[in-house]
mmCIF file of C-alpha atoms in Angstrom:
data_model
loop_
_atom_site.group_PDB
_atom_site.id
_atom_site.type_symbol
_atom_site.label_atom_id
_atom_site.label_comp_id
_atom_site.label_asym_id
_atom_site.label_seq_id
_atom_site.Cartn_x
_atom_site.Cartn_y
_atom_site.Cartn_z
ATOM 1 C CA MET A 3 1.009 3.585 14.339
ATOM 2 C CA ALA A 4 2.814 1.685 11.642
ATOM 3 C CA ILE A 5 2.607 0.406 8.110
ATOM 4 C CA THR A 6 4.960 -2.441 7.225
ATOM 5 C CA LEU A 7 6.282 -3.979 4.020
ATOM 6 C CA THR A 8 7.435 -7.522 3.540
ATOM 7 C CA GLU A 9 10.808 -8.084 1.912
ATOM 8 C CA ALA A 10 9.021 -9.239 -1.265
ATOM 9 C CA ALA A 11 7.028 -5.988 -1.459
ATOM 10 C CA ALA A 12 10.129 -3.894 -0.820
ATOM 11 C CA ARG A 13 12.080 -5.739 -3.552
ATOM 12 C CA HIS A 14 9.251 -5.206 -6.048
ATOM 13 C CA VAL A 15 8.964 -1.476 -5.272
ATOM 14 C CA THR A 16 12.747 -1.014 -5.437
ATOM 15 C CA ARG A 17 12.963 -2.775 -8.820
ATOM 16 C CA TYR A 18 10.050 -0.806 -10.233
ATOM 17 C CA LEU A 19 11.458 2.550 -9.076
ATOM 18 C CA ALA A 20 14.830 1.638 -10.614
ATOM 19 C CA ARG A 21 13.149 0.830 -13.955
ATOM 20 C CA ARG A 22 11.230 4.118 -13.832
ATOM 21 C CA GLY A 23 14.468 5.971 -13.179
ATOM 22 C CA LYS A 24 12.831 8.192 -10.568
ATOM 23 C CA GLY A 25 10.710 8.061 -7.458
ATOM 24 C CA VAL A 26 11.073 8.233 -3.696
ATOM 25 C CA GLY A 27 8.664 5.460 -2.660
ATOM 26 C CA VAL A 28 4.970 4.573 -2.680
ATOM 27 C CA ARG A 29 1.854 6.274 -1.347
ATOM 28 C CA LEU A 30 -0.763 4.059 0.271
ATOM 29 C CA GLY A 31 -4.231 5.383 0.936
ATOM 30 C CA ILE A 32 -7.903 4.595 0.696
ATOM 31 C CA LYS A 33 -10.738 5.765 -1.488
ATOM 32 C CA THR A 34 -14.498 5.431 -1.210
ATOM 33 C CA THR A 35 -15.757 2.846 -3.703
ATOM 34 C CA GLY A 36 -17.152 -0.638 -4.185
ATOM 35 C CA CYS A 37 -19.803 -2.665 -2.416
ATOM 36 C CA SER A 38 -18.149 -2.522 1.019
ATOM 37 C CA GLY A 39 -17.268 1.166 0.916
ATOM 38 C CA LEU A 40 -13.459 1.493 0.906
ATOM 39 C CA ALA A 41 -10.657 0.381 -1.400
ATOM 40 C CA TYR A 42 -6.892 0.633 -1.221
ATOM 41 C CA LYS A 43 -5.028 2.896 -3.580
ATOM 42 C CA LEU A 44 -1.322 2.550 -4.169
ATOM 43 C CA GLU A 45 0.797 4.800 -6.355
ATOM 44 C CA TYR A 46 4.463 5.430 -6.956
ATOM 45 C CA VAL A 47 5.623 8.799 -5.635
ATOM 46 C CA ASP A 48 8.125 11.146 -7.232
ATOM 47 C CA GLU A 49 7.921 13.816 -4.541
ATOM 48 C CA GLN A 50 6.888 13.568 -0.894
ATOM 49 C CA ASP A 51 3.978 15.747 0.245
ATOM 50 C CA PRO A 52 4.732 17.705 3.465
ATOM 51 C CA ALA A 53 1.494 16.385 5.019
ATOM 52 C CA ASP A 54 2.436 12.715 4.440
ATOM 53 C CA VAL A 55 3.139 10.412 7.358
ATOM 54 C CA VAL A 56 6.228 8.441 6.295
ATOM 55 C CA PHE A 57 7.236 4.907 7.254
ATOM 56 C CA GLU A 58 10.384 3.216 5.987
ATOM 57 C CA GLU A 59 10.957 -0.524 5.824
ATOM 58 C CA HIS A 60 13.688 -2.473 3.994
ATOM 59 C CA GLY A 61 14.904 0.820 2.479
ATOM 60 C CA VAL A 62 11.512 1.710 0.943
ATOM 61 C CA LYS A 63 9.480 4.749 1.976
ATOM 62 C CA VAL A 64 5.725 4.367 2.347
ATOM 63 C CA MET A 65 3.816 7.641 2.474
ATOM 64 C CA ILE A 66 0.323 7.836 3.942
ATOM 65 C CA ASP A 67 -2.037 10.785 3.858
ATOM 66 C CA PRO A 68 -3.171 11.518 7.453
ATOM 67 C CA LYS A 69 -6.871 10.913 6.682
ATOM 68 C CA SER A 70 -6.202 7.369 5.450
ATOM 69 C CA LEU A 71 -3.951 6.389 8.357
ATOM 70 C CA ALA A 72 -6.829 5.740 10.772
ATOM 71 C CA TYR A 73 -8.253 3.111 8.380
ATOM 72 C CA ILE A 74 -4.990 1.362 7.499
ATOM 73 C CA ASP A 75 -2.900 1.626 10.674
ATOM 74 C CA GLY A 76 -1.182 -1.711 11.262
ATOM 75 C CA THR A 77 -1.462 -2.828 7.627
ATOM 76 C CA GLU A 78 1.214 -5.070 6.152
ATOM 77 C CA LEU A 79 1.842 -4.706 2.425
ATOM 78 C CA ASP A 80 3.045 -7.854 0.659
ATOM 79 C CA PHE A 81 3.749 -8.691 -2.979
ATOM 80 C CA VAL A 82 2.632 -12.173 -4.009
ATOM 81 C CA ARG A 83 2.714 -14.365 -7.094
ATOM 82 C CA GLU A 84 0.040 -17.011 -7.483
ATOM 83 C CA GLY A 85 0.218 -18.909 -10.751
ATOM 84 C CA LEU A 86 0.142 -16.339 -13.554
ATOM 85 C CA ASN A 87 -1.156 -13.579 -11.276
ATOM 86 C CA GLU A 88 0.925 -11.229 -9.194
ATOM 87 C CA GLY A 89 0.172 -8.168 -7.164
ATOM 88 C CA PHE A 90 0.125 -6.430 -3.835
ATOM 89 C CA ARG A 91 -1.787 -7.968 -0.936
ATOM 90 C CA PHE A 92 -2.956 -5.908 2.027
ATOM 91 C CA SER A 93 -3.229 -7.474 5.479
ATOM 92 C CA ASN A 94 -5.187 -4.891 7.477
ATOM 93 C CA PRO A 95 -6.153 -5.688 11.094
ATOM 94 C CA ASN A 96 -8.860 -3.002 10.905
ATOM 95 C CA GLU A 97 -10.854 -4.772 8.162
ATOM 96 C CA ARG A 98 -14.191 -6.050 9.437
ATOM 97 C CA ASP A 99 -15.570 -7.285 6.136
ATOM 98 C CA ARG A 100 -14.528 -7.621 2.492
ATOM 99 C CA CYS A 101 -16.798 -7.734 -0.529
ATOM 100 C CA GLY A 102 -17.137 -10.960 -2.479
ATOM 101 C CA CYS A 103 -15.102 -9.708 -5.428
ATOM 102 C CA GLY A 104 -12.264 -8.615 -3.113
ATOM 103 C CA GLU A 105 -12.144 -5.055 -4.443
ATOM 104 C CA SER A 106 -13.372 -3.215 -1.357
ATOM 105 C CA PHE A 107 -13.513 -3.536 2.416
ATOM 106 C CA ARG A 108 -15.230 -2.148 5.499
ATOM 107 C CA VAL A 109 -13.725 -1.130 8.850
#
């Protein structure tokens, strides 16, 4: 089981945590929503939860709640800039389908 970050994602998280002046990493999980059923949720974390499964890549900790791990195991988190838009991109080998608007997915 593993969650990975690209160097671009790790740089973005590190810069953002430095600007915030606090934080230990990011928490990646899923929530039920959208046309396909599931959506990613990503938040900056100030304190690790004892139940979290923790992965570290390029010096950045990624915390996953155990219930979400089955849906996102193997996911690579990237940070991309395309024109004027920028944001995180999730490459999840468990995805079977994605809704047309790109907001939710199905496993």
